[in-house]
PDB file of C-alpha atoms in Angstrom:
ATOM      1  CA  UNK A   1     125.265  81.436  84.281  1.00 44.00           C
ATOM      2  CA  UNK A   2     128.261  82.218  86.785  1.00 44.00           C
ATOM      3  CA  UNK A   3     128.992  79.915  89.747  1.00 51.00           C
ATOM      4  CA  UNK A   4     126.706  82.202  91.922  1.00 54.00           C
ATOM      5  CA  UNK A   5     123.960  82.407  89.777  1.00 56.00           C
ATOM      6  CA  UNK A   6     122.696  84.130  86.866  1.00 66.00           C
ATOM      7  CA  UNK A   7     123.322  87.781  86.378  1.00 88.00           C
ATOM      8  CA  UNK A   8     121.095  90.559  86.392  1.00 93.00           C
ATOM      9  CA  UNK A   9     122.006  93.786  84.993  1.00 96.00           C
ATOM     10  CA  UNK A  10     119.753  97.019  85.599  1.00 97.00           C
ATOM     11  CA  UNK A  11     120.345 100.193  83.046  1.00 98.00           C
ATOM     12  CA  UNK A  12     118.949 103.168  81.811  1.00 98.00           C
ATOM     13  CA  UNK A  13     117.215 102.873  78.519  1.00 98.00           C
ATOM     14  CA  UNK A  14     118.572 104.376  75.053  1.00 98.00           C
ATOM     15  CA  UNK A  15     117.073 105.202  72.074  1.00 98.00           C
ATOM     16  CA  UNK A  16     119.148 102.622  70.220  1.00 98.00           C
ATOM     17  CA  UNK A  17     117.050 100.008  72.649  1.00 98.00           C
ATOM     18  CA  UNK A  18     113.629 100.869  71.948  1.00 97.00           C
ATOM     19  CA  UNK A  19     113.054  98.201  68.594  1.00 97.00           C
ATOM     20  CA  UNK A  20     114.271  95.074  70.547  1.00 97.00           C
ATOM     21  CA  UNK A  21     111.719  96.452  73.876  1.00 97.00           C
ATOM     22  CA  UNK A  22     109.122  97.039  71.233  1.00 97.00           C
ATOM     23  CA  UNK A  23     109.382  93.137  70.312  1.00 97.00           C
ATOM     24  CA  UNK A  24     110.285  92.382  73.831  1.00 97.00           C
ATOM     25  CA  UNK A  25     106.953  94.133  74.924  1.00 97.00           C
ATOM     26  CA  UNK A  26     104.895  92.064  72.166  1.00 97.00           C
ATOM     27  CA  UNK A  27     106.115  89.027  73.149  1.00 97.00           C
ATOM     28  CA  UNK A  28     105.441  89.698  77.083  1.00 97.00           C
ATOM     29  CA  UNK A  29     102.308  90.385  76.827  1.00 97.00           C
ATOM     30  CA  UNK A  30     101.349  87.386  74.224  1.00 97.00           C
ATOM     31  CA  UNK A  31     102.698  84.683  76.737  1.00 96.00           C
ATOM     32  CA  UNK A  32     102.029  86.406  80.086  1.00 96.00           C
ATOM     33  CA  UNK A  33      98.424  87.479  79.060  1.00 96.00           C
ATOM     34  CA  UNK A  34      97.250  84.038  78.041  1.00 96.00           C
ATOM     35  CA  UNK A  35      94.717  83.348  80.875  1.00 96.00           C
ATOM     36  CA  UNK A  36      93.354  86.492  81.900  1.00 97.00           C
ATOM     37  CA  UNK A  37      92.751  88.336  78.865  1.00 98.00           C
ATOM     38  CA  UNK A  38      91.025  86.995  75.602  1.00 98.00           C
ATOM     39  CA  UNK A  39      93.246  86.670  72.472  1.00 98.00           C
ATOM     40  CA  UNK A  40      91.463  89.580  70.946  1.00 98.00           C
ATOM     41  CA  UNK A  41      92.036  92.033  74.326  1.00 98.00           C
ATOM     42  CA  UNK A  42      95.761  91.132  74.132  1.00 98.00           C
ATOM     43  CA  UNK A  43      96.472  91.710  70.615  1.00 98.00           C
ATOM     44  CA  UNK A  44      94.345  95.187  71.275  1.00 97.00           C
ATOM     45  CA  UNK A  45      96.026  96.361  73.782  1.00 97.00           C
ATOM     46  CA  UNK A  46      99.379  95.444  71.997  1.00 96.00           C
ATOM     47  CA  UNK A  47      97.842  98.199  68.851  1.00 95.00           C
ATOM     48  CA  UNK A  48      96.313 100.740  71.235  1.00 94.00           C
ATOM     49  CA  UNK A  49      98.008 100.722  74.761  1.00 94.00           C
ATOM     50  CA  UNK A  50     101.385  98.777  74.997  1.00 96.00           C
ATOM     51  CA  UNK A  51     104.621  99.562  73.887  1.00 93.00           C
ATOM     52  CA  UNK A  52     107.954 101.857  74.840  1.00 95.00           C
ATOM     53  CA  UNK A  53     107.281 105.835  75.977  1.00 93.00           C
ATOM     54  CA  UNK A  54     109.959 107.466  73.908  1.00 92.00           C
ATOM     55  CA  UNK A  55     109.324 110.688  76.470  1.00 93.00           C
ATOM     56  CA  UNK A  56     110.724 107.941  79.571  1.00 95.00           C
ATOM     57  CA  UNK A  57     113.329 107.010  77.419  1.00 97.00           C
ATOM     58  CA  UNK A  58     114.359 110.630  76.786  1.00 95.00           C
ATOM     59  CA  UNK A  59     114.048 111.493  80.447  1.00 94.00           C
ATOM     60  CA  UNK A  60     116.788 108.737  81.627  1.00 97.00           C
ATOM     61  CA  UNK A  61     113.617 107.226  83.550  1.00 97.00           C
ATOM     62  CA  UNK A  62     113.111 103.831  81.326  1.00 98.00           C
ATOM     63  CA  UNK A  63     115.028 100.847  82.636  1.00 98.00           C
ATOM     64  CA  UNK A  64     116.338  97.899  80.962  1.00 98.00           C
ATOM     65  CA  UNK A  65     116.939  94.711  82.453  1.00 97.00           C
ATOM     66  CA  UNK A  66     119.439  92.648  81.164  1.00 96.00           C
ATOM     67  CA  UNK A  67     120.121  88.495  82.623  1.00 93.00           C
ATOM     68  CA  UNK A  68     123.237  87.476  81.464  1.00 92.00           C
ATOM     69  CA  UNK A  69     123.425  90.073  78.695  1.00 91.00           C
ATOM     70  CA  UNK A  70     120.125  89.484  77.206  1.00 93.00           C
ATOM     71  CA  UNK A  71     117.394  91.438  77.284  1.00 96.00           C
ATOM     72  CA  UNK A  72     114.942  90.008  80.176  1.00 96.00           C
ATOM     73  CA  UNK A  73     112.930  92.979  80.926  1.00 97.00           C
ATOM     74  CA  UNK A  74     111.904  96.741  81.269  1.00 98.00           C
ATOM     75  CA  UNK A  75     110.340  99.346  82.924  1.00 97.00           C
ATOM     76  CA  UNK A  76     110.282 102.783  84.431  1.00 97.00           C
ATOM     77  CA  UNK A  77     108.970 105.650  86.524  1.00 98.00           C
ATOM     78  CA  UNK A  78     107.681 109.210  85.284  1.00 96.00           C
ATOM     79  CA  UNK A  79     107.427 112.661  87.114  1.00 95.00           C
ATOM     80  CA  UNK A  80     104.994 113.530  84.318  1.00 93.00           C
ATOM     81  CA  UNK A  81     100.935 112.977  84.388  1.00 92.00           C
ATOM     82  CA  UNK A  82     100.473 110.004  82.000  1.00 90.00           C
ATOM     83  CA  UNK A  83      99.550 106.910  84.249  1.00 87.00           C
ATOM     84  CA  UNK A  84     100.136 104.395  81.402  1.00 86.00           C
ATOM     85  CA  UNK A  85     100.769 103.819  77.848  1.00 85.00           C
ATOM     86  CA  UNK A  86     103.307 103.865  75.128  1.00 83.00           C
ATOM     87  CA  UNK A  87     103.851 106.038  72.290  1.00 76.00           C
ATOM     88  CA  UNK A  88     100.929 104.791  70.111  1.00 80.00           C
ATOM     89  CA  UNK A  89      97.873 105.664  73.260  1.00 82.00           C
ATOM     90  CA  UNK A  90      96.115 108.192  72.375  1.00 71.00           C
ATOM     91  CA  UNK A  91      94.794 109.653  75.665  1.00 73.00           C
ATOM     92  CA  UNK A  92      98.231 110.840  76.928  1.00 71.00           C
ATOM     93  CA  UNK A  93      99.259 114.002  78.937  1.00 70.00           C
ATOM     94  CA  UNK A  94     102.152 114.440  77.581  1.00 72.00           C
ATOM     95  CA  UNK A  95     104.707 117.175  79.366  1.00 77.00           C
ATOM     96  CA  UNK A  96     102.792 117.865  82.791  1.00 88.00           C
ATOM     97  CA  UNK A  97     104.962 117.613  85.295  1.00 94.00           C
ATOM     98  CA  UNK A  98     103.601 116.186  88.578  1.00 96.00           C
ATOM     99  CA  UNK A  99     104.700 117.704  92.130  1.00 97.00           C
ATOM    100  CA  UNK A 100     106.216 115.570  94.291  1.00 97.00           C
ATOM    101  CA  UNK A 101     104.922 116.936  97.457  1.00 95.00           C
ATOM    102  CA  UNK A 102     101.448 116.319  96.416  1.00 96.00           C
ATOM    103  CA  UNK A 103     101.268 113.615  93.389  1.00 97.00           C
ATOM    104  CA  UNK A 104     102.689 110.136  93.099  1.00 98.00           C
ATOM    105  CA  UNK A 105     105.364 109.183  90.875  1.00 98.00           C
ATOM    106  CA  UNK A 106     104.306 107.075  88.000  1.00 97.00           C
ATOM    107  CA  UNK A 107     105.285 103.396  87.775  1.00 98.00           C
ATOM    108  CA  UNK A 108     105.058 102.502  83.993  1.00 96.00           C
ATOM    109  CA  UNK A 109     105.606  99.947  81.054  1.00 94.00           C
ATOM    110  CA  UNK A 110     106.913  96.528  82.859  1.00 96.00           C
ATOM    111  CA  UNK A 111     107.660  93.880  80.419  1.00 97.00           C
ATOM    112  CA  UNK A 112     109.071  90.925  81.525  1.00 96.00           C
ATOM    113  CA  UNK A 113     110.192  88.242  78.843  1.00 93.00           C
ATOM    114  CA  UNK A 114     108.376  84.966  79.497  1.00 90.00           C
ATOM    115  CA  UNK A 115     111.801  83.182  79.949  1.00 87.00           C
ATOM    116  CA  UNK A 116     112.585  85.822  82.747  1.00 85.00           C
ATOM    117  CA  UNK A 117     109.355  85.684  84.822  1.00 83.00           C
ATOM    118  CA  UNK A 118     109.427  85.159  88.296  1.00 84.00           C
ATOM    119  CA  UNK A 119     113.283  85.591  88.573  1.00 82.00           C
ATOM    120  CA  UNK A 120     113.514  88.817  90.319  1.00 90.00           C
ATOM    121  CA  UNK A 121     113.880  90.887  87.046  1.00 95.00           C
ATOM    122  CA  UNK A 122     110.392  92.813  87.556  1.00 96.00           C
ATOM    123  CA  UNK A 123     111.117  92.501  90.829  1.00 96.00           C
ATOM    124  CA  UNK A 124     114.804  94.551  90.544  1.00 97.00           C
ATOM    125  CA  UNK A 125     113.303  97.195  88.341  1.00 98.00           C
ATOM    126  CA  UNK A 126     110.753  98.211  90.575  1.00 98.00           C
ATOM    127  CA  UNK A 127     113.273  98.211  93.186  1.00 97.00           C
ATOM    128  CA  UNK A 128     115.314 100.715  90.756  1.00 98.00           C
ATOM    129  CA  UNK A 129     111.897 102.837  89.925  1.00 98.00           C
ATOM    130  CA  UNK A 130     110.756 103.413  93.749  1.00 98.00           C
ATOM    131  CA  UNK A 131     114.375 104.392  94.914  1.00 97.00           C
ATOM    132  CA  UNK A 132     114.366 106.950  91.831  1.00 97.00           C
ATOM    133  CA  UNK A 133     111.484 108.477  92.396  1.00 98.00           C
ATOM    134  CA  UNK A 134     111.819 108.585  96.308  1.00 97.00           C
ATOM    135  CA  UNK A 135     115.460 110.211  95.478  1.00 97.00           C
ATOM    136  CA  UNK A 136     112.910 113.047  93.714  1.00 97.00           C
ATOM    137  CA  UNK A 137     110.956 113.035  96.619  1.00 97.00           C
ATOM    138  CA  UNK A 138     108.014 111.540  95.839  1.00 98.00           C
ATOM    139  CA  UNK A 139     106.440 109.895  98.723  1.00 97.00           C
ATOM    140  CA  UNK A 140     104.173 107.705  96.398  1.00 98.00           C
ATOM    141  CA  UNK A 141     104.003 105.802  93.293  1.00 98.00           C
ATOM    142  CA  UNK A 142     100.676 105.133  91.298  1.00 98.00           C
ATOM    143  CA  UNK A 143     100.240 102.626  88.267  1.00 98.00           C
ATOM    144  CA  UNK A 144      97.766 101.115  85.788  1.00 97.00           C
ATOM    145  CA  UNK A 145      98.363  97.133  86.546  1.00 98.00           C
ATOM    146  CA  UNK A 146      97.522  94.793  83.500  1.00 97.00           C
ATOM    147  CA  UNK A 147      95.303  91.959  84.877  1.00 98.00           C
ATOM    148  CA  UNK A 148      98.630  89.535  85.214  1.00 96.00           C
ATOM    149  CA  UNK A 149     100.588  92.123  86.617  1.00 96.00           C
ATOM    150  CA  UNK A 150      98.289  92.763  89.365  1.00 97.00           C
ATOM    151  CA  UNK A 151      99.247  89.576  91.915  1.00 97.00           C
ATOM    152  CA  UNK A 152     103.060  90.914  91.146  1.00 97.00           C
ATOM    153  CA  UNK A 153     102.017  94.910  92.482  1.00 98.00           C
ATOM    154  CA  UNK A 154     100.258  93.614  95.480  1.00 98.00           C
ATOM    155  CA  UNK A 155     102.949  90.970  96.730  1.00 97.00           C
ATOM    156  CA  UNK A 156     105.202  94.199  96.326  1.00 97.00           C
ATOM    157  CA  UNK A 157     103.063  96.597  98.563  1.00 98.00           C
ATOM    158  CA  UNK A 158     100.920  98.301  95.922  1.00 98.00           C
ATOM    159  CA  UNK A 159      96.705  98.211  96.552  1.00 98.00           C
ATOM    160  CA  UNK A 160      94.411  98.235  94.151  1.00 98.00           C
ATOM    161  CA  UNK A 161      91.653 101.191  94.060  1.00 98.00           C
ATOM    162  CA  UNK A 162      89.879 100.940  90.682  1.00 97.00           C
ATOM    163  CA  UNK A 163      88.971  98.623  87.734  1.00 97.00           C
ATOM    164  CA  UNK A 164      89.164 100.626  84.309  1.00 95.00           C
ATOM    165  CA  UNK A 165      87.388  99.033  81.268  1.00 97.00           C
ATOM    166  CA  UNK A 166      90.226 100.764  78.257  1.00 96.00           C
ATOM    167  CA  UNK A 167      89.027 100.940  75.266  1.00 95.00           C
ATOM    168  CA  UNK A 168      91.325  99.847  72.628  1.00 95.00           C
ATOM    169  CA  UNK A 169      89.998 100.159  69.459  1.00 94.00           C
ATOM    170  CA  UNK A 170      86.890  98.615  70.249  1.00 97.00           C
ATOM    171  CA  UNK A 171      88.082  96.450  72.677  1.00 98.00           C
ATOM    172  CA  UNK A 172      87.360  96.370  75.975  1.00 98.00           C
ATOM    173  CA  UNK A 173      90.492  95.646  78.323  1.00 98.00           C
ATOM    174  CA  UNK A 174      90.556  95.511  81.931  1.00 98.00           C
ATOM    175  CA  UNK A 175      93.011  97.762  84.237  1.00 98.00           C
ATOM    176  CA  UNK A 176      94.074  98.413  87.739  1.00 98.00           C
ATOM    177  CA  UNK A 177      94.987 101.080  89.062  1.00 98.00           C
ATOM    178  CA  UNK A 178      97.495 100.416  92.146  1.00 98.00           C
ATOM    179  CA  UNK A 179      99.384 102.968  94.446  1.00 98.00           C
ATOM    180  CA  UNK A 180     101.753 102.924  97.117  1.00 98.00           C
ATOM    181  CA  UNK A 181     103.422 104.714  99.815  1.00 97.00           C
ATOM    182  CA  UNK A 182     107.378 105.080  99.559  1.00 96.00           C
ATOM    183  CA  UNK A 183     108.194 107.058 102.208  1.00 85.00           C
ATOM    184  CA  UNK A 184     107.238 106.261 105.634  1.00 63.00           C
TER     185      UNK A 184
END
């Protein structure tokens, strides 16, 4: 920690970082889940939903978080149709591009590490994700909301429209879908 405080580093995402978000991811979602999913929905939607988008990464749209150095957290933004999921969903749309003057930006994949929540870090990427995707002039972001994750959208502007039962191999697991206006 330096004598103002901790420091929090926002980057873009390599390729080199995607095993250490892949574990970051895991362990997110087993210690921020706890409470408003069942052990079996988290672990499901660890096989079937969560996890890194290698397309984000590739696009220069995936953000890291760093606190101190350390990985604390990531997420991104997409101009592309998928709404949520990492490289192992299967009901992706891979490649269509979304128009800005008509569609909403995707907000996608925050992980925050348990030691990290409620620090600003999901905060600071979001921050980073809306400005990006405003600077492509989209005028508003969508997102699929984990139940936990939910509370954190809304204090942040984002409604919620729908409930979506996923299923992840068998499992049902709750969703939100959330949107927002970014442009006045």
């Amino acid at each position: 920690m330096t004598a103002a405080g901790p420091a929090l580093a926002i980057r873009i995402a390599t390729p080199a970082d995607v095993p250490a978000l892949e574990r970051l991811i895991e362990r997110s979602a087993r210690a921020l889940s706890r409470g408003y999913y069942t052990g079996a929905q988290i672990e499901a939607a660890i096989a079937h939903v969560f996890g890194v988008d290698s397309l984000l990464v590739a696009d220069g749209t995936y953000l890291v978080a760093e606190w101190n150095g350390a990985l604390a957290g990531c997420g991104g933004w997409s101009r592309f149709a998928t709404l949520f999921g990492g490289d192992r969903f299967a009901e992706r749309q891979d490649g269509v591009p979304l128009d800005p003057a008509v569609d909403a930006a995707r907000i996608r994949a925050f992980f925050v590490g348990e030691e990290q929540a409620r620090r600003g870090v999901g905060r600071a990427l979001l921050v980073a994700c809306e400005a990006a995707a405003r600077q492509a002039g989209f005028r508003r972001t969508t997102l699929m909301a984990t139940l936990p994750g939910e509370p954190f959208y809304a204090t942040h502007g984002y409604r919620a429209e729908a409930t979506l039962l996923q299923n992840c191999g068998g499992v049902a697991v709750p969703f939100v879908t959330m949107s927002k206006a970014i442009v006045a």
